[in-house]
Short mmCIF file of C-alpha atoms and ligand atoms in Angstrom, two decimals:
data_model
loop_
_atom_site.label_atom_id
_atom_site.label_comp_id
_atom_site.label_asym_id
_atom_site.label_seq_id
_atom_site.Cartn_x
_atom_site.Cartn_y
_atom_site.Cartn_z
CA MET A 1 92.57 101.23 95.14
CA GLU A 2 91.13 101.34 98.67
CA ASN A 3 87.47 102.07 99.51
CA PHE A 4 86.76 105.71 100.24
CA ASP A 5 84.15 108.43 100.84
CA PHE A 6 84.54 111.69 98.96
CA HIS A 7 82.14 114.33 100.21
CA VAL A 8 83.77 117.75 100.04
CA THR A 9 80.98 120.28 100.22
CA THR A 10 82.83 123.62 100.23
CA ASP A 11 81.11 126.07 97.91
CA ILE A 12 84.00 127.48 95.85
CA ARG A 13 83.63 131.01 94.47
CA PHE A 14 86.59 131.19 92.12
CA GLY A 15 87.63 134.26 90.16
CA LYS A 16 88.00 138.02 90.33
CA ASP A 17 85.53 140.68 91.48
CA ARG A 18 83.27 138.37 93.42
CA LEU A 19 83.43 139.99 96.84
CA ASP A 20 80.00 141.54 96.39
CA GLU A 21 78.68 137.99 96.91
CA LEU A 22 80.06 138.03 100.45
CA PRO A 23 77.08 139.69 102.22
CA GLN A 24 74.65 137.10 100.92
CA VAL A 25 77.02 134.29 101.84
CA LEU A 26 77.47 135.63 105.39
CA ASN A 27 73.77 136.29 105.86
CA ALA A 28 73.06 132.58 105.47
CA PHE A 29 74.76 132.17 108.86
CA GLY A 30 74.12 135.44 110.71
CA LYS A 31 75.26 139.05 111.15
CA ASN A 32 77.94 138.61 113.83
CA VAL A 33 81.23 137.92 112.13
CA LEU A 34 84.68 137.17 113.55
CA LEU A 35 87.11 138.56 110.97
CA VAL A 36 90.47 136.79 111.37
CA TYR A 37 93.65 137.94 109.63
CA GLY A 38 97.42 137.88 109.92
CA GLY A 39 100.16 140.45 110.22
CA GLY A 40 98.62 143.08 108.01
CA SER A 41 99.14 141.99 104.39
CA ILE A 42 95.39 142.42 103.80
CA LYS A 43 95.62 146.08 104.83
CA LYS A 44 98.56 146.76 102.52
CA SER A 45 96.89 145.06 99.57
CA GLY A 46 93.63 147.00 100.00
CA LEU A 47 91.57 143.88 100.58
CA TYR A 48 90.67 144.97 104.11
CA ASP A 49 88.98 148.15 102.82
CA LYS A 50 87.13 146.19 100.16
CA LEU A 51 85.81 143.82 102.84
CA TYR A 52 84.55 146.73 104.94
CA GLU A 53 82.68 148.15 101.94
CA GLN A 54 80.72 144.90 101.93
CA PHE A 55 80.30 144.73 105.72
CA ASN A 56 79.02 148.30 105.87
CA ARG A 57 76.39 147.81 103.22
CA ASN A 58 75.30 144.63 104.97
CA ASP A 59 75.08 145.95 108.56
CA ASN A 60 77.41 143.28 109.85
CA ASN A 61 78.72 143.34 113.40
CA ILE A 62 82.43 142.75 112.90
CA VAL A 63 84.77 141.61 115.64
CA GLU A 64 88.42 141.41 114.63
CA LEU A 65 91.15 138.98 115.57
CA ALA A 66 94.32 140.32 113.96
CA GLY A 67 97.94 139.20 114.10
CA VAL A 68 97.66 135.45 113.51
CA ASP A 69 101.24 134.22 113.14
CA PRO A 70 102.51 131.94 110.40
CA ASN A 71 102.47 128.53 112.14
CA PRO A 72 99.47 129.65 114.24
CA ARG A 73 99.63 129.31 117.99
CA ILE A 74 97.23 127.72 120.46
CA GLU A 75 97.20 131.00 122.44
CA THR A 76 95.69 132.82 119.45
CA VAL A 77 93.04 130.14 119.19
CA GLN A 78 92.16 130.73 122.85
CA GLN A 79 91.88 134.46 122.21
CA GLY A 80 89.54 133.82 119.27
CA VAL A 81 87.32 131.50 121.29
CA GLN A 82 86.85 134.20 123.93
CA LEU A 83 85.89 136.73 121.28
CA CYS A 84 83.35 134.31 119.82
CA LYS A 85 81.76 133.68 123.19
CA GLN A 86 81.72 137.35 124.26
CA ASN A 87 80.20 138.51 120.97
CA ALA A 88 77.80 135.69 120.07
CA ILE A 89 79.66 135.13 116.81
CA ASP A 90 77.64 133.43 114.04
CA VAL A 91 80.35 132.88 111.44
CA VAL A 92 84.16 132.92 111.33
CA LEU A 93 85.74 134.70 108.35
CA PRO A 94 89.47 134.07 107.89
CA VAL A 95 91.08 136.30 105.27
CA GLY A 96 94.62 135.13 104.58
CA GLY A 97 96.79 132.10 103.97
CA GLY A 98 96.76 128.66 105.55
CA SER A 99 97.79 129.94 108.97
CA VAL A 100 94.86 132.32 109.25
CA ILE A 101 92.42 129.72 107.94
CA ASP A 102 93.77 126.98 110.22
CA CYS A 103 93.61 129.23 113.27
CA SER A 104 90.01 130.10 112.38
CA LYS A 105 89.05 126.45 112.01
CA ALA A 106 90.49 125.72 115.44
CA ILE A 107 88.57 128.67 116.90
CA ALA A 108 85.31 127.68 115.20
CA ALA A 109 85.51 124.20 116.71
CA SER A 110 87.01 125.10 120.08
CA VAL A 111 84.01 127.25 120.94
CA PHE A 112 82.33 123.89 121.56
CA VAL A 113 85.24 122.31 123.45
CA SER A 114 85.44 122.52 127.21
CA GLY A 115 88.58 122.51 129.32
CA ASP A 116 92.10 122.83 128.00
CA LEU A 117 92.08 123.30 124.21
CA TRP A 118 95.50 121.79 123.61
CA GLU A 119 94.59 118.67 125.60
CA ASN A 120 91.02 118.35 124.42
CA PHE A 121 91.08 119.64 120.85
CA VAL A 122 94.61 119.36 119.39
CA LEU A 123 96.18 116.31 121.03
CA PRO A 124 93.32 113.92 120.10
CA LYS A 125 93.93 114.90 116.40
CA ASN A 126 90.45 113.81 115.29
CA TYR A 127 87.61 116.18 116.08
CA THR A 128 84.07 114.87 115.84
CA GLY A 129 82.17 117.74 117.44
CA PRO A 130 80.43 120.74 115.86
CA ALA A 131 81.99 124.03 114.73
CA LEU A 132 80.80 127.50 113.86
CA PRO A 133 80.45 127.96 110.09
CA ILE A 134 83.67 129.06 108.36
CA VAL A 135 83.81 131.24 105.23
CA THR A 136 87.31 131.85 103.84
CA VAL A 137 88.88 134.47 101.60
CA LEU A 138 92.16 132.92 100.47
CA THR A 139 95.19 135.17 99.82
CA LEU A 140 98.01 132.65 99.32
CA ALA A 141 98.12 129.50 97.17
CA ALA A 142 99.67 126.78 99.29
CA THR A 143 97.97 124.63 101.89
CA GLY A 144 94.59 123.67 100.45
CA SER A 145 93.07 124.57 103.83
CA GLU A 146 90.38 126.46 101.90
CA MET A 147 88.76 123.16 100.93
CA ASN A 148 89.69 120.60 103.54
CA GLY A 149 88.87 119.72 107.13
CA THR A 150 92.37 120.03 108.55
CA CYS A 151 94.04 122.64 110.71
CA VAL A 152 97.62 122.67 111.96
CA ILE A 153 98.28 124.34 115.32
CA SER A 154 101.53 124.94 117.19
CA ASN A 155 102.36 124.95 120.87
CA MET A 156 105.66 126.79 120.92
CA ASP A 157 106.27 126.24 124.66
CA ALA A 158 106.07 122.49 124.20
CA GLN A 159 107.69 122.68 120.72
CA ILE A 160 104.87 120.67 119.17
CA LYS A 161 103.00 121.30 115.92
CA LEU A 162 100.08 118.99 115.18
CA GLY A 163 97.35 118.60 112.59
CA VAL A 164 93.73 118.10 113.63
CA HIS A 165 91.11 116.76 111.27
CA GLY A 166 87.36 117.05 111.54
CA GLU A 167 84.43 117.13 109.11
CA SER A 168 82.97 120.22 110.75
CA LEU A 169 86.22 122.12 110.05
CA LEU A 170 85.53 122.08 106.31
CA PRO A 171 84.83 125.66 105.15
CA LYS A 172 81.25 126.27 104.04
CA VAL A 173 82.27 128.74 101.34
CA SER A 174 85.70 129.79 100.03
CA PHE A 175 86.42 132.82 97.88
CA LEU A 176 89.37 132.10 95.60
CA ASP A 177 90.33 135.29 93.81
CA PRO A 178 93.77 134.93 92.18
CA THR A 179 94.24 138.71 92.16
CA ASN A 180 94.39 138.54 95.98
CA THR A 181 97.67 136.66 95.58
CA PHE A 182 99.37 139.27 93.33
CA SER A 183 100.93 140.84 96.44
CA VAL A 184 102.49 137.62 97.77
CA ASN A 185 106.28 138.10 97.71
CA SER A 186 108.55 135.74 95.82
CA TYR A 187 109.69 133.88 98.95
CA GLN A 188 106.15 133.02 100.03
CA THR A 189 105.06 132.33 96.45
CA ALA A 190 107.86 129.79 96.04
CA ALA A 191 107.30 128.31 99.52
CA GLY A 192 103.56 127.99 98.86
CA SER A 193 104.19 126.22 95.57
CA ALA A 194 106.68 123.88 97.23
CA ASP A 195 103.90 123.03 99.68
CA ILE A 196 101.48 122.30 96.82
CA LEU A 197 104.08 120.07 95.16
CA SER A 198 104.73 118.33 98.44
CA HIS A 199 101.03 117.54 98.93
CA LEU A 200 101.03 116.01 95.47
CA MET A 201 104.26 114.07 95.98
CA GLU A 202 103.29 112.79 99.44
CA ASN A 203 100.24 111.18 97.86
CA TYR A 204 101.99 110.12 94.66
CA PHE A 205 104.79 108.23 96.41
CA ASN A 206 102.49 105.75 98.07
CA ALA A 207 102.45 101.97 98.11
CA THR A 208 98.72 101.45 97.38
CA PRO A 209 98.48 99.77 93.96
CA GLY A 210 96.00 100.58 91.20
CA THR A 211 95.53 104.33 91.77
CA GLU A 212 96.10 105.49 88.22
CA VAL A 213 93.40 108.18 88.33
CA GLN A 214 94.95 109.82 91.38
CA ASP A 215 98.49 109.51 90.01
CA GLU A 216 97.66 110.94 86.57
CA ILE A 217 95.83 113.88 88.14
CA ALA A 218 98.75 114.44 90.51
CA GLU A 219 101.19 114.45 87.58
CA GLY A 220 99.06 117.03 85.75
CA LEU A 221 98.92 119.24 88.82
CA MET A 222 102.68 118.92 89.46
CA LYS A 223 103.43 119.94 85.87
CA THR A 224 101.06 122.89 86.23
CA VAL A 225 102.85 124.16 89.34
CA ILE A 226 106.26 123.67 87.76
CA LYS A 227 105.12 125.60 84.69
CA TYR A 228 103.46 128.52 86.46
CA LEU A 229 105.61 129.13 89.54
CA PRO A 230 108.51 130.66 87.54
CA ILE A 231 106.00 132.82 85.65
CA ALA A 232 104.43 134.09 88.89
CA LEU A 233 107.90 134.84 90.25
CA GLU A 234 108.84 136.77 87.11
CA LYS A 235 105.52 138.58 86.86
CA PRO A 236 103.62 138.58 90.20
CA ASP A 237 100.44 139.96 88.61
CA ASP A 238 100.19 137.33 85.88
CA TYR A 239 96.56 136.30 86.34
CA THR A 240 96.86 132.97 84.52
CA ALA A 241 99.85 131.90 86.59
CA ARG A 242 98.24 132.92 89.87
CA ALA A 243 94.91 131.33 88.92
CA ASN A 244 96.53 128.02 88.06
CA LEU A 245 98.63 127.97 91.23
CA MET A 246 95.57 128.80 93.32
CA TRP A 247 93.36 126.09 91.87
CA ALA A 248 96.23 123.58 92.03
CA SER A 249 96.66 124.34 95.73
CA THR A 250 93.00 123.57 96.37
CA LEU A 251 92.87 120.38 94.32
CA ALA A 252 96.14 119.05 95.71
CA LEU A 253 94.70 118.67 99.18
CA ASN A 254 90.92 118.40 99.01
CA GLY A 255 91.00 114.61 98.84
CA LEU A 256 90.85 114.34 95.06
CA ILE A 257 94.25 112.70 94.75
CA GLY A 258 94.71 111.35 98.28
CA LYS A 259 91.55 109.32 98.62
CA GLY A 260 91.75 105.62 97.80
CA LYS A 261 95.29 105.41 99.15
CA LYS A 262 96.42 104.31 102.57
CA GLY A 263 99.62 105.06 104.37
CA SER A 264 101.05 108.18 105.94
CA TRP A 265 102.97 111.21 104.71
CA SER A 266 106.67 111.30 105.47
CA CYS A 267 108.00 114.76 104.60
CA HIS A 268 105.26 116.65 106.45
CA ALA A 269 105.94 114.66 109.62
CA MET A 270 109.61 115.65 109.40
CA GLU A 271 108.87 119.27 108.48
CA HIS A 272 106.42 119.79 111.33
CA GLU A 273 109.28 119.17 113.78
CA LEU A 274 111.48 121.69 111.98
CA SER A 275 108.72 124.29 112.31
CA ALA A 276 107.97 123.31 115.91
CA PHE A 277 111.63 123.63 116.95
CA TYR A 278 112.70 126.53 114.72
CA ASP A 279 109.48 128.19 113.48
CA ILE A 280 110.53 128.08 109.82
CA THR A 281 108.30 128.52 106.76
CA HIS A 282 106.43 125.25 106.11
CA GLY A 283 107.03 125.11 102.33
CA VAL A 284 110.73 125.92 102.69
CA GLY A 285 111.22 123.07 105.15
CA LEU A 286 109.41 120.72 102.77
CA ALA A 287 111.52 121.79 99.78
CA MET A 288 114.68 121.01 101.72
CA ILE A 289 113.55 117.70 103.12
CA THR A 290 111.83 116.20 100.07
CA PRO A 291 114.80 115.56 97.73
CA ARG A 292 116.88 114.27 100.68
CA TRP A 293 114.05 111.95 101.69
CA MET A 294 113.77 110.71 98.11
CA ALA A 295 117.49 110.00 97.92
CA HIS A 296 117.35 108.24 101.30
CA ILE A 297 114.57 105.83 100.32
CA LEU A 298 115.71 105.10 96.77
CA ASP A 299 116.10 101.33 96.42
CA GLU A 300 114.99 98.46 94.19
CA ASP A 301 111.39 98.71 95.38
CA THR A 302 111.01 102.45 94.96
CA ILE A 303 113.01 102.99 91.78
CA PRO A 304 110.08 102.29 89.39
CA LYS A 305 107.92 105.11 90.83
CA PHE A 306 110.85 107.51 90.93
CA GLN A 307 111.70 106.59 87.34
CA ARG A 308 108.12 107.39 86.33
CA PHE A 309 108.35 110.69 88.25
CA ALA A 310 111.56 111.55 86.38
CA GLN A 311 110.11 110.72 82.98
CA GLU A 312 106.63 112.19 83.40
CA ILE A 313 107.45 115.30 85.40
CA TRP A 314 110.98 116.18 84.32
CA ASP A 315 111.17 114.63 80.82
CA VAL A 316 114.26 112.68 81.82
CA GLU A 317 115.39 110.55 78.87
CA GLU A 318 117.95 108.44 80.69
CA GLU A 319 116.91 104.79 80.35
CA GLU A 320 118.81 103.09 83.14
CA PRO A 321 116.15 103.06 85.91
CA LYS A 322 118.25 104.00 88.94
CA ARG A 323 120.12 106.69 87.08
CA ALA A 324 116.83 108.10 85.71
CA ALA A 325 115.38 108.17 89.22
CA GLU A 326 118.43 110.02 90.53
CA VAL A 327 118.26 112.59 87.76
CA GLY A 328 114.58 113.20 88.54
CA ILE A 329 115.37 113.83 92.20
CA GLN A 330 118.21 116.18 91.22
CA LYS A 331 115.86 118.08 88.87
CA LEU A 332 113.40 118.61 91.72
CA TYR A 333 116.21 119.98 93.91
CA GLU A 334 117.41 122.29 91.13
CA PHE A 335 113.88 123.52 90.47
CA PHE A 336 113.37 124.53 94.09
CA ALA A 337 116.80 126.19 94.20
CA SER A 338 116.14 128.04 90.92
CA CYS A 339 112.97 129.48 92.48
CA GLY A 340 115.01 131.07 95.24
CA ILE A 341 114.16 128.61 98.02
CA PRO A 342 116.97 128.19 100.57
CA MET A 343 117.91 124.53 100.28
CA THR A 344 120.04 123.99 103.37
CA LEU A 345 119.27 124.38 107.05
CA PRO A 346 122.19 126.78 107.72
CA GLU A 347 120.65 129.13 105.12
CA VAL A 348 117.60 129.48 107.37
CA GLY A 349 119.77 129.85 110.46
CA ILE A 350 119.65 126.28 111.76
CA GLN A 351 123.09 125.04 112.73
CA ARG A 352 122.45 123.15 115.93
CA GLU A 353 122.66 119.49 115.10
CA GLU A 354 122.07 118.58 118.74
CA ASN A 355 118.31 118.86 118.24
CA PHE A 356 118.18 116.49 115.30
CA GLU A 357 117.97 113.31 117.41
CA GLU A 358 115.18 114.75 119.54
CA MET A 359 113.34 116.06 116.47
CA ALA A 360 113.64 112.63 114.87
CA GLN A 361 112.14 111.02 117.97
CA CYS A 362 109.26 113.49 117.87
CA ALA A 363 108.67 113.02 114.13
CA VAL A 364 108.28 109.29 114.66
CA ALA A 365 106.23 109.68 117.86
CA HIS A 366 103.82 112.25 116.38
CA SER A 367 103.08 110.31 113.18
CA SER A 368 102.87 106.82 111.75
CA ILE A 369 105.89 107.10 109.43
CA SER A 370 107.60 104.18 111.14
CA ASN A 371 104.98 101.71 110.00
CA GLN A 372 102.84 103.41 107.34
CA GLY A 373 105.27 105.56 105.36
CA PHE A 374 105.85 104.92 101.65
CA VAL A 375 109.05 103.42 103.04
CA PRO A 376 108.92 103.07 106.84
CA LEU A 377 111.19 105.62 108.52
CA HIS A 378 112.74 105.13 111.95
CA GLU A 379 114.47 107.67 114.14
CA GLU A 380 117.89 107.05 112.62
CA ASP A 381 116.47 107.54 109.11
CA VAL A 382 114.87 110.84 110.06
CA ALA A 383 118.00 112.12 111.81
CA SER A 384 120.06 111.21 108.78
CA ILE A 385 117.63 113.09 106.48
CA TYR A 386 117.89 116.18 108.73
CA ARG A 387 121.69 115.92 108.62
CA ALA A 388 121.60 115.77 104.82
CA CYS A 389 119.78 119.14 104.71
O1 NZQ B 401 100.19 137.45 108.09
P1 NZQ B 401 100.07 138.21 106.82
O2 NZQ B 401 100.37 139.65 106.97
O3 NZQ B 401 98.78 137.96 106.09
O4 NZQ B 401 101.27 137.69 105.87
C1 NZQ B 401 101.35 136.35 105.42
C2 NZQ B 401 102.45 135.55 106.13
O5 NZQ B 401 103.49 136.38 106.57
C3 NZQ B 401 101.83 136.36 104.00
N1 NZQ B 401 100.74 136.54 103.05
C4 NZQ B 401 99.60 135.82 102.92
N2 NZQ B 401 98.87 136.28 101.90
C5 NZQ B 401 99.52 137.35 101.41
C6 NZQ B 401 100.71 137.53 102.14
N3 NZQ B 401 101.57 138.53 101.88
C7 NZQ B 401 101.26 139.38 100.88
N4 NZQ B 401 100.15 139.25 100.13
C8 NZQ B 401 99.26 138.26 100.36
N5 NZQ B 401 98.18 138.14 99.57
O6 NZQ B 401 102.44 135.10 103.81
C9 NZQ B 401 103.01 134.67 105.03
C10 NZQ B 401 102.73 133.21 105.23
O7 NZQ B 401 101.34 133.00 105.42
P2 NZQ B 401 100.81 131.58 105.94
O8 NZQ B 401 99.35 131.66 106.06
O9 NZQ B 401 101.60 131.16 107.14
O10 NZQ B 401 101.25 130.61 104.76
P3 NZQ B 401 100.64 129.26 104.25
O11 NZQ B 401 99.39 129.47 103.49
O12 NZQ B 401 101.74 128.56 103.59
O13 NZQ B 401 100.22 128.47 105.60
C11 NZQ B 401 101.17 127.75 106.34
C12 NZQ B 401 100.52 127.03 107.51
O14 NZQ B 401 99.56 126.07 107.07
C13 NZQ B 401 99.90 124.77 107.62
C14 NZQ B 401 101.39 124.87 107.76
O15 NZQ B 401 101.92 123.87 108.60
C15 NZQ B 401 101.56 126.26 108.30
O16 NZQ B 401 101.25 126.29 109.67
N6 NZQ B 401 99.37 123.71 106.76
C16 NZQ B 401 98.04 123.54 106.72
C17 NZQ B 401 97.46 122.50 106.02
C18 NZQ B 401 96.00 122.31 106.00
N7 NZQ B 401 95.24 123.09 106.73
O17 NZQ B 401 95.49 121.43 105.31
C19 NZQ B 401 98.26 121.51 105.31
C20 NZQ B 401 99.64 121.96 105.05
O18 NZQ B 401 100.44 120.85 104.77
C21 NZQ B 401 100.26 122.75 106.14
O19 NZQ B 401 100.79 121.91 107.16
ZN1 ZN B 402 101.90 121.17 103.54
#
């Protein structure tokens, strides 16, 4: 296990009926609040009205930034920064999924960034400056953005999607009420869970030896997602299922299972190019890529971990190691398919193979998969994985 720091200070308020704690939480930072949300799901679900009940009794000055897109854009970040500056915003309050939270993190930090935000905030990837305080109300179990210091921002003109990390981007407080996810449709529920599983698998399939704590926790979380996703799909208002998916999403990417390991993630690097070129749903891209990536890198060195994955996660009884590994990978594919996730690129409208070479170049250029992946991936590997989708 590698040396690491683990200092994740987000104050988590988990559970139902806790929104009346919001005024006190906001007041610790000030009265001027930038409320950030997406395309309107919070209005349909009634959450928006519940928030205003709290704002009204607290005399908050609310400025709204609505319409954050899935795969949030740099232009929206710029808009948010202007609103913060014009209205002397004290605290940024994203209410939504990972896209809304990520956009808010970028806004909160970019208020302190001068010049071009893409050049000076996103491209450097590591942000060491200050940020306005961020309080989140999560409505979709997926990214873990509610308890980490990462945001992922897209520049659609340049067809680039990049993650930025910074300590000051860590939310101060996050409200995790599973009932706020009852209204998530089956497509987004499945995609979000695929994202959670991917965060776990990206850390699990890693070459750092001696990380049993992280691997055992990851296995427990994977089994939890695999158990509860079908239940949430069958019964969207099953509190236990939604609660377990929500907490799994947070723990999968708050550092708990990734710390102590070195190396870089492979599937996310490849998916980010799919989203940058075709604007597809993050979790869907990951579900497609992951089993193909696994099949591509299966060899003598990787078989033992894939065999363990097959036995621990999928109860595969096959004893021949390579065969067991292959069955495990097939089970993962079948699980995603059984949850209604489109598992081929043509199903999400992507036919044009001519972009695959360019996307492969970008995936390698924008990440360190060619030297730090679980198995190093070069452009031809990535293109071949895209073609297999
Ligand atoms: O925009 P609204 O109307 O809110 O609708 C959203 C959106 O259409 C909808 N939704 C959210 N909560 C809902 C709901 N619909 C009904 N009821 C609710 N309660 O779901 C759709 C997708 O939302 P989005 O926020 O885009 O999904 P997700 O949470 O999966 O976030 C994806 C983004 O996060 C990035 C991804 O790349 C992508 O840009 N990631 C962020 C990470 C991080 N910050 O650590 C790590 C991840 O690996 C990931 O890259
Ligand atoms: Zn992800």
